[in-house]
CSV table of C-alpha atoms and ligand atoms in Angstrom, one decimal:
chain,number,residue,atom,x,y,z
A,1,MET,CA,104.4,148.9,97.5
A,2,SER,CA,102.1,146.3,99.0
A,3,ASN,CA,102.9,143.1,97.2
A,4,ILE,CA,103.6,140.3,99.5
A,5,GLN,CA,105.8,137.3,99.0
A,6,LEU,CA,106.1,134.2,101.1
A,7,ARG,CA,109.0,131.9,100.5
A,8,ASP,CA,109.0,128.5,102.1
A,9,VAL,CA,107.4,130.0,105.2
A,10,CYS,CA,107.1,127.4,108.0
A,11,LYS,CA,105.7,127.5,111.5
A,12,LYS,CA,106.4,125.2,114.4
A,13,TYR,CA,104.9,126.3,117.7
A,14,LEU,CA,107.0,126.1,120.8
A,15,GLY,CA,106.6,122.7,122.4
A,16,SER,CA,104.8,121.3,119.4
A,17,ASN,CA,106.2,118.2,117.7
A,18,ASP,CA,104.9,119.0,114.2
A,19,TYR,CA,104.8,122.0,111.9
A,20,SER,CA,101.5,123.8,111.7
A,21,VAL,CA,102.5,125.4,108.4
A,22,ARG,CA,105.0,123.9,106.0
A,23,ASN,CA,106.7,125.4,103.0
A,24,PHE,CA,104.1,128.0,102.2
A,25,ASN,CA,105.0,129.7,98.9
A,26,LEU,CA,102.8,132.5,97.5
A,27,ASP,CA,103.3,135.7,95.5
A,28,ILE,CA,100.5,138.2,96.2
A,29,GLN,CA,100.3,141.2,93.8
A,30,GLU,CA,99.1,144.6,94.8
A,31,LYS,CA,95.3,145.0,95.0
A,32,GLU,CA,94.7,141.2,95.0
A,33,PHE,CA,92.0,139.7,97.2
A,34,ILE,CA,93.5,136.4,98.4
A,35,VAL,CA,91.4,134.0,100.3
A,36,LEU,CA,93.0,131.3,102.4
A,37,VAL,CA,90.5,128.5,102.8
A,38,GLY,CA,90.6,125.0,104.4
A,39,PRO,CA,89.2,123.0,107.2
A,40,SER,CA,89.6,124.0,110.8
A,41,GLY,CA,93.2,123.6,112.1
A,42,CYS,CA,94.8,123.6,108.6
A,43,GLY,CA,97.0,126.6,109.4
A,44,LYS,CA,95.1,129.6,108.0
A,45,SER,CA,95.2,131.8,111.1
A,46,THR,CA,98.8,130.8,111.8
A,47,THR,CA,99.8,131.9,108.3
A,48,LEU,CA,97.9,135.2,108.6
A,49,ARG,CA,99.3,135.9,112.0
A,50,MET,CA,102.9,135.4,110.7
A,51,ILE,CA,102.2,137.9,108.0
A,52,ALA,CA,100.8,140.3,110.6
A,53,GLY,CA,103.8,139.8,112.8
A,54,LEU,CA,101.8,138.4,115.7
A,55,GLU,CA,103.6,135.0,115.4
A,56,ASP,CA,107.3,134.4,114.8
A,57,ILE,CA,108.2,132.8,111.5
A,58,SER,CA,110.0,129.5,112.1
A,59,GLY,CA,111.6,129.2,108.7
A,60,GLY,CA,111.5,130.9,105.3
A,61,ASP,CA,111.1,134.6,104.3
A,62,LEU,CA,108.3,137.0,104.3
A,63,LEU,CA,108.7,140.0,102.0
A,64,ILE,CA,106.4,143.1,101.8
A,65,GLY,CA,107.1,145.5,99.0
A,66,GLY,CA,110.3,143.5,98.3
A,67,GLN,CA,111.7,144.0,101.8
A,68,ARG,CA,112.3,141.1,104.1
A,69,VAL,CA,110.1,141.8,107.1
A,70,ASN,CA,110.5,138.6,109.2
A,71,ASP,CA,111.9,140.7,112.1
A,72,VAL,CA,110.0,143.9,111.6
A,73,GLU,CA,107.6,145.0,114.3
A,74,PRO,CA,103.9,144.4,113.5
A,75,LYS,CA,103.1,148.1,113.7
A,76,ASN,CA,105.8,148.9,111.1
A,77,ARG,CA,104.5,146.4,108.5
A,78,GLY,CA,101.8,148.7,107.1
A,79,ILE,CA,99.1,146.2,107.9
A,80,ALA,CA,95.6,146.5,109.4
A,81,MET,CA,93.9,143.4,110.8
A,82,VAL,CA,90.2,142.5,111.3
A,83,PHE,CA,89.4,139.6,113.5
A,84,GLN,CA,86.3,137.4,114.1
A,85,ASN,CA,86.0,138.8,117.5
A,86,TYR,CA,86.1,142.5,116.6
A,87,ALA,CA,86.0,143.6,120.3
A,88,LEU,CA,84.9,147.2,120.1
A,89,TYR,CA,85.4,149.3,123.3
A,90,PRO,CA,81.9,149.2,124.8
A,91,HIS,CA,82.3,152.6,126.7
A,92,MET,CA,83.4,154.4,123.5
A,93,THR,CA,81.2,155.8,120.7
A,94,VAL,CA,81.5,154.6,117.1
A,95,PHE,CA,83.6,157.7,116.4
A,96,GLU,CA,85.9,157.1,119.3
A,97,ASN,CA,86.3,153.4,118.5
A,98,MET,CA,87.4,154.3,115.0
A,99,ALA,CA,89.6,157.1,116.1
A,100,PHE,CA,91.3,155.2,118.9
A,101,GLY,CA,94.3,153.9,116.9
A,102,LEU,CA,94.9,157.3,115.3
A,103,ARG,CA,94.7,159.2,118.6
A,104,ARG,CA,97.2,156.8,120.1
A,105,GLN,CA,99.5,157.5,117.2
A,106,LYS,CA,99.2,161.3,118.1
A,107,VAL,CA,97.6,162.1,114.7
A,108,PRO,CA,96.4,165.7,114.7
A,109,LYS,CA,92.8,166.1,115.9
A,110,ASN,CA,91.3,167.6,112.7
A,111,GLU,CA,93.0,164.9,110.6
A,112,VAL,CA,91.5,162.2,112.9
A,113,LYS,CA,88.1,163.7,112.4
A,114,ALA,CA,88.5,163.9,108.6
A,115,LYS,CA,89.7,160.3,108.4
A,116,VAL,CA,87.0,158.8,110.6
A,117,GLU,CA,84.2,160.8,108.8
A,118,GLU,CA,85.5,159.6,105.4
A,119,ALA,CA,85.6,155.9,106.5
A,120,ALA,CA,82.1,156.3,108.1
A,121,GLU,CA,80.9,157.7,104.8
A,122,ILE,CA,82.3,154.7,102.9
A,123,LEU,CA,80.8,152.3,105.3
A,124,GLY,CA,77.4,154.0,105.7
A,125,LEU,CA,78.1,154.7,109.4
A,126,SER,CA,77.9,158.5,109.2
A,127,SER,CA,74.6,158.8,111.1
A,128,LEU,CA,75.8,156.4,113.8
A,129,LEU,CA,79.0,158.0,114.9
A,130,LYS,CA,77.6,159.0,118.4
A,131,ARG,CA,76.3,155.6,119.2
A,132,LYS,CA,77.8,153.0,121.6
A,133,PRO,CA,78.5,149.5,120.3
A,134,LYS,CA,75.5,148.1,122.3
A,135,GLU,CA,73.2,150.3,120.2
A,136,LEU,CA,74.3,148.7,117.0
A,137,SER,CA,73.4,145.6,115.1
A,138,GLY,CA,75.9,142.8,114.5
A,139,GLY,CA,76.5,144.0,110.9
A,140,GLN,CA,77.0,147.6,112.0
A,141,ARG,CA,79.5,146.6,114.7
A,142,GLN,CA,81.5,144.6,112.1
A,143,ARG,CA,81.5,147.7,109.9
A,144,VAL,CA,82.9,149.7,112.7
A,145,ALA,CA,85.7,147.1,113.0
A,146,LEU,CA,86.3,147.5,109.3
A,147,GLY,CA,86.3,151.2,109.8
A,148,ARG,CA,89.1,151.0,112.3
A,149,ALA,CA,91.2,149.2,109.7
A,150,ILE,CA,90.3,151.7,107.0
A,151,VAL,CA,91.2,154.9,108.9
A,152,ARG,CA,94.8,153.6,109.4
A,153,ASN,CA,95.5,154.0,105.7
A,154,SER,CA,97.2,150.6,105.7
A,155,SER,CA,98.2,149.3,102.4
A,156,ILE,CA,97.3,145.7,103.4
A,157,PHE,CA,94.2,144.3,105.1
A,158,LEU,CA,94.3,140.9,106.9
A,159,MET,CA,91.0,139.5,107.9
A,160,ASP,CA,90.5,136.3,109.9
A,161,GLU,CA,87.0,134.9,109.6
A,162,PRO,CA,85.5,138.4,110.1
A,163,LEU,CA,81.9,137.3,109.3
A,164,SER,CA,81.7,134.1,111.2
A,165,ASN,CA,79.8,135.6,114.2
A,166,LEU,CA,77.1,137.0,112.0
A,167,ASP,CA,73.9,135.2,111.0
A,168,ALA,CA,73.6,133.7,107.5
A,169,LYS,CA,71.7,136.6,105.9
A,170,LEU,CA,73.9,139.3,107.3
A,171,ARG,CA,77.0,137.3,106.3
A,172,VAL,CA,75.9,137.3,102.6
A,173,GLN,CA,75.3,141.1,102.9
A,174,MET,CA,78.6,141.9,104.5
A,175,ARG,CA,80.4,139.7,102.0
A,176,ALA,CA,79.1,141.9,99.2
A,177,GLU,CA,80.1,145.0,101.2
A,178,ILE,CA,83.6,143.8,101.7
A,179,ILE,CA,83.9,143.1,98.0
A,180,ARG,CA,82.6,146.6,97.2
A,181,LEU,CA,85.0,148.1,99.7
A,182,HIS,CA,87.9,146.3,98.1
A,183,ARG,CA,86.9,147.5,94.7
A,184,GLN,CA,86.7,151.0,96.0
A,185,LEU,CA,89.9,151.1,98.0
A,186,GLY,CA,92.0,148.6,96.1
A,187,THR,CA,93.8,147.5,99.3
A,188,THR,CA,95.7,144.3,99.0
A,189,THR,CA,93.7,141.9,101.2
A,190,ILE,CA,94.3,138.4,102.6
A,191,TYR,CA,91.1,136.9,104.0
A,192,VAL,CA,90.8,133.7,106.0
A,193,THR,CA,87.7,131.5,106.0
A,194,HIS,CA,86.7,127.9,106.3
A,195,ASP,CA,83.7,128.5,104.1
A,196,GLN,CA,84.3,127.6,100.5
A,197,THR,CA,81.3,129.7,99.3
A,198,GLU,CA,82.8,132.8,100.9
A,199,ALA,CA,86.1,131.9,99.3
A,200,MET,CA,84.6,131.4,95.9
A,201,THR,CA,82.6,134.5,95.8
A,202,MET,CA,85.1,136.9,97.3
A,203,ALA,CA,88.6,135.9,96.0
A,204,THR,CA,90.6,137.0,93.1
A,205,ARG,CA,92.7,134.0,93.9
A,206,ILE,CA,92.1,131.2,96.4
A,207,VAL,CA,94.7,129.3,98.4
A,208,ILE,CA,93.3,125.9,99.5
A,209,MET,CA,95.1,124.5,102.5
A,210,ARG,CA,95.1,121.2,104.3
A,211,ASP,CA,97.2,120.0,107.3
A,212,GLY,CA,99.5,123.0,107.0
A,213,GLU,CA,100.2,122.7,103.3
A,214,ILE,CA,99.0,124.4,100.2
A,215,GLN,CA,96.9,122.1,98.1
A,216,GLN,CA,96.2,124.4,95.2
A,217,ILE,CA,96.4,128.1,94.3
A,218,GLY,CA,94.1,129.5,91.6
A,219,THR,CA,91.2,131.7,90.6
A,220,PRO,CA,87.8,130.5,91.7
A,221,SER,CA,87.0,129.1,88.3
A,222,GLU,CA,90.4,127.3,88.0
A,223,VAL,CA,90.1,125.5,91.3
A,224,TYR,CA,86.5,124.6,90.5
A,225,ARG,CA,87.2,123.4,86.9
A,226,SER,CA,90.6,121.8,87.4
A,227,PRO,CA,91.0,120.7,91.0
A,228,GLU,CA,94.5,119.3,91.4
A,229,ASN,CA,93.6,116.5,93.8
A,230,VAL,CA,90.6,114.7,95.3
A,231,PHE,CA,90.8,116.9,98.4
A,232,VAL,CA,90.4,120.1,96.5
A,233,ALA,CA,87.7,118.5,94.3
A,234,SER,CA,85.7,117.6,97.4
A,235,PHE,CA,86.3,120.8,99.3
A,236,ILE,CA,85.3,123.2,96.5
A,237,GLY,CA,81.7,123.1,95.3
A,238,GLN,CA,78.4,122.8,97.2
A,239,PRO,CA,77.1,120.1,97.4
A,240,GLY,CA,80.4,118.3,96.9
A,241,MET,CA,81.6,116.3,94.0
A,242,ASN,CA,80.6,112.7,93.6
A,243,PHE,CA,83.4,110.2,93.4
A,244,PHE,CA,83.5,106.7,92.1
A,245,GLU,CA,86.2,104.1,92.3
A,246,GLY,CA,86.6,101.8,89.5
A,247,ASN,CA,88.6,100.3,86.8
A,248,ILE,CA,89.2,100.9,83.1
A,249,GLU,CA,88.3,98.1,80.8
A,250,GLY,CA,88.7,98.9,77.1
A,251,ASN,CA,86.8,102.1,76.4
A,252,GLN,CA,84.8,101.9,79.6
A,253,PHE,CA,85.1,103.0,83.1
A,254,ILE,CA,83.5,100.2,85.2
A,255,ILE,CA,82.1,101.7,88.4
A,256,GLY,CA,82.4,99.6,91.5
A,257,SER,CA,82.2,95.9,90.6
A,258,GLY,CA,80.3,96.4,87.5
A,259,GLU,CA,77.0,97.9,88.7
A,260,ALA,CA,77.4,100.8,86.3
A,261,VAL,CA,79.5,101.6,83.2
A,262,TYR,CA,80.6,105.0,82.0
A,263,PRO,CA,81.6,105.1,78.3
A,264,LEU,CA,84.9,107.1,78.1
A,265,SER,CA,85.2,109.8,75.4
A,266,LYS,CA,88.1,109.8,73.0
A,267,SER,CA,90.0,112.4,75.0
A,268,GLU,CA,89.4,110.6,78.2
A,269,GLN,CA,90.7,107.4,76.6
A,270,LEU,CA,93.8,109.1,75.4
A,271,LEU,CA,94.4,110.6,78.8
A,272,LEU,CA,94.2,107.2,80.5
A,273,LYS,CA,96.4,105.6,77.9
A,274,LYS,CA,99.0,108.1,78.5
A,275,HIS,CA,98.9,107.5,82.3
A,276,LYS,CA,98.6,103.8,82.0
A,277,SER,CA,96.4,104.0,85.2
A,278,LYS,CA,94.0,101.3,85.5
A,279,ALA,CA,92.8,102.2,89.0
A,280,VAL,CA,91.3,105.6,88.9
A,281,ILE,CA,88.8,107.7,90.8
A,282,LEU,CA,86.2,109.3,88.7
A,283,GLY,CA,84.7,112.6,90.0
A,284,VAL,CA,81.6,114.3,88.7
A,285,ARG,CA,79.9,117.4,90.2
A,286,PRO,CA,76.2,117.2,91.1
A,287,GLU,CA,75.4,119.9,88.4
A,288,ASP,CA,77.3,117.9,85.7
A,289,ILE,CA,74.9,114.9,85.9
A,290,THR,CA,71.8,114.9,83.8
A,291,ILE,CA,68.7,112.9,84.6
A,292,SER,CA,67.3,111.6,81.3
A,293,ALA,CA,64.2,109.6,80.3
A,294,GLU,CA,66.3,107.6,77.9
A,295,LYS,CA,67.6,104.3,79.3
A,296,THR,CA,71.3,105.1,79.4
A,297,SER,CA,73.8,102.7,81.0
A,298,ILE,CA,73.7,104.3,84.4
A,299,LYS,CA,70.6,103.5,86.4
A,300,GLY,CA,69.6,104.6,89.9
A,301,VAL,CA,66.6,105.0,92.2
A,302,VAL,CA,65.5,108.2,93.8
A,303,ASP,CA,66.2,108.1,97.5
A,304,LEU,CA,65.5,111.6,98.6
A,305,ILE,CA,64.6,114.9,97.0
A,306,GLU,CA,65.5,118.3,98.4
A,307,THR,CA,64.3,121.4,96.6
A,308,ASN,CA,64.6,125.1,97.1
A,309,GLY,CA,62.0,125.9,94.5
A,310,ALA,CA,64.1,126.6,91.5
A,311,GLU,CA,66.5,123.7,91.8
A,312,MET,CA,66.5,120.3,93.4
A,313,LEU,CA,69.0,117.9,94.8
A,314,VAL,CA,68.2,114.3,93.9
A,315,HIS,CA,69.9,111.8,96.1
A,316,THR,CA,70.4,108.4,94.6
A,317,ARG,CA,72.7,105.4,94.8
A,318,LEU,CA,75.1,104.1,92.3
A,319,ALA,CA,77.2,101.0,92.9
A,320,GLY,CA,76.1,101.1,96.5
A,321,GLN,CA,77.3,104.6,97.0
A,322,GLN,CA,75.3,107.8,97.7
A,323,ILE,CA,75.4,110.4,95.1
A,324,VAL,CA,73.7,113.8,94.5
A,325,VAL,CA,72.4,115.2,91.3
A,326,LYS,CA,71.5,118.9,91.0
A,327,CYS,CA,69.0,119.9,88.5
A,328,LYS,CA,66.0,122.1,87.7
A,329,THR,CA,63.0,121.2,89.8
A,330,ASP,CA,60.8,118.6,88.3
A,331,ASP,CA,57.6,118.1,90.2
A,332,HIS,CA,56.9,114.7,88.6
A,333,LEU,CA,59.9,113.0,90.1
A,334,LYS,CA,59.2,111.1,93.4
A,335,THR,CA,61.1,109.1,95.9
A,336,GLY,CA,61.4,105.5,94.7
A,337,ASP,CA,61.3,106.4,91.0
A,338,PRO,CA,63.9,104.8,88.8
A,339,ILE,CA,66.1,107.3,87.0
A,340,TYR,CA,68.7,107.2,84.3
A,341,LEU,CA,71.8,109.3,84.6
A,342,SER,CA,74.3,110.6,82.1
A,343,PHE,CA,77.5,112.5,82.9
A,344,ASN,CA,77.9,115.7,80.9
A,345,GLU,CA,80.6,115.5,78.3
A,346,ASN,CA,84.1,116.7,79.4
A,347,ALA,CA,82.8,117.4,82.9
A,348,ILE,CA,84.3,114.4,84.6
A,349,HIS,CA,87.5,114.5,86.6
A,350,LEU,CA,89.9,111.7,86.7
A,351,PHE,CA,92.3,111.1,89.6
A,352,ASP,CA,94.9,108.5,90.3
A,353,LYS,CA,93.6,106.2,93.0
A,354,SER,CA,96.9,105.8,94.9
A,355,THR,CA,98.2,109.4,94.7
A,356,LYS,CA,94.7,111.1,94.6
A,357,LYS,CA,96.2,113.5,92.1
A,358,ARG,CA,94.4,114.7,89.0
A,359,LEU,CA,95.3,113.0,85.8
A,360,LYS,CA,96.7,115.7,83.5
A,361,SER,CA,94.0,118.0,82.4
A,362,LEU,CA,91.7,116.9,79.6
A,363,GLU,CA,91.9,120.3,78.1
A,364,VAL,CA,95.6,119.7,77.2
A,365,TYR,CA,94.5,116.5,75.5
A,366,HIS,CA,92.0,118.2,73.4
A,367,GLY,CA,94.9,120.3,72.2
A,368,ALA,CA,97.0,117.1,71.6
A,369,LEU,CA,94.1,115.6,69.6
A,370,LEU,CA,94.1,118.6,67.4
A,371,THR,CA,97.8,118.7,66.7
A,372,SER,CA,98.1,115.0,66.1
A,373,SER,CA,95.4,114.9,63.5
B,1,ADP,N1,99.4,129.0,120.0
B,1,ADP,C1,99.5,127.8,119.5
B,1,ADP,N2,100.3,126.8,120.1
B,1,ADP,C2,100.4,125.6,119.6
B,1,ADP,N3,99.7,125.1,118.6
B,1,ADP,C3,98.9,126.0,117.9
B,1,ADP,C4,98.8,127.3,118.4
B,1,ADP,N4,97.9,127.9,117.6
B,1,ADP,C5,97.5,127.0,116.7
B,1,ADP,N5,98.1,125.8,116.9
B,1,ADP,C6,98.0,124.6,116.1
B,1,ADP,O1,98.4,124.9,114.7
B,1,ADP,C7,97.5,124.3,113.8
B,1,ADP,C8,96.9,125.3,112.9
B,1,ADP,O2,96.1,126.2,113.6
B,1,ADP,P1,95.3,127.4,113.0
B,1,ADP,O3,96.3,128.2,112.2
B,1,ADP,O4,94.7,128.1,114.1
B,1,ADP,O5,94.3,126.8,112.0
B,1,ADP,P2,93.0,127.4,111.3
B,1,ADP,O6,93.1,128.9,111.4
B,1,ADP,O7,93.2,126.9,109.9
B,1,ADP,O8,91.8,126.8,111.9
B,1,ADP,C9,96.5,123.5,114.6
B,1,ADP,O9,96.9,122.2,114.7
B,1,ADP,C10,96.5,124.2,116.0
B,1,ADP,O10,96.2,123.3,117.0
B,2,MG,MG1,91.6,130.2,112.4
């Protein structure tokens, strides 16, 4: 049984005035790949280390397989951990590095050999078992570190930014390998990263944290489509969501002090009526804005164009504010050109200006529209 439950888990470091993690609640099912993501210092590593037993839990309960394990020794929690600094023993071969933990546990010699060879096979390290760490590439070293975790037959893997010491290309490659490994072994995994792309591509569910608190838990597409607050909306997605402050007047959202106007759809109007909010923040992702030749109500001027060949990012200004539009590359568009923008239907996000919380999802109101008619 490798399901994990955290109930109001808190952490206050000795001598610290404030909590580093507050009321962390999460139910992790067997075989899930959970990613904790958030800016540096938000409490990801602290949470992971409490699960591993490397930090005391200040409050709340941690259950593994239904048993409360707050006071269980790390080595008896059935967990293997992979760190950013994977610190292999330099004087030992790949085989010895992977076998080290098992040998220390007095596992019989032939069993150690079988386990190491099996893990090496899975990780494509079979031909490298006699090498020393200095004879390996960064990616191979990280694979050995994963191998050390695999041979222990743990039912839970905890990984703390295991790829952040690798260069960009290798990181993408190792990301795919870890996903494949998870599919193959089905080991319940909790993975920590500050990189939202890593989180989005790897996770079955993402936990977004800020200042020691969970902001939202959901699948990658849930947190992308329905961010619960402005923080999540801005953290998830690359480049980030564009935000506009403004006011509702009639059926229109007036951006800034009237420089641009966004006509609200029926469902958006209903939503706002229900909330009686006049001061709202409108969010729209770069990929949900279309540049059109038609003179719609939203006009801008091209400030800057970045392109990777297939796609381009067009930087423009709206109501004095920088925004980014993502679209297919159009070689005709140049800096200084006037452009007209439209926001894709049902792709805007509305947040209360004071609480920064999402106004109840538009999807619900499409349902309400149907039932009331
Ligand atoms: N050993 C420690 N003693 C005191 N404060 C700590 C300790 N480790 C981390 N912290 C604090 O706890 C907060 C969360 O840190 P951490 O869990 O390392 O964040 P993250 O992994 O998300 O970057 C930070 O404010 C950090 O300064
Ligand atoms: Mg950390």
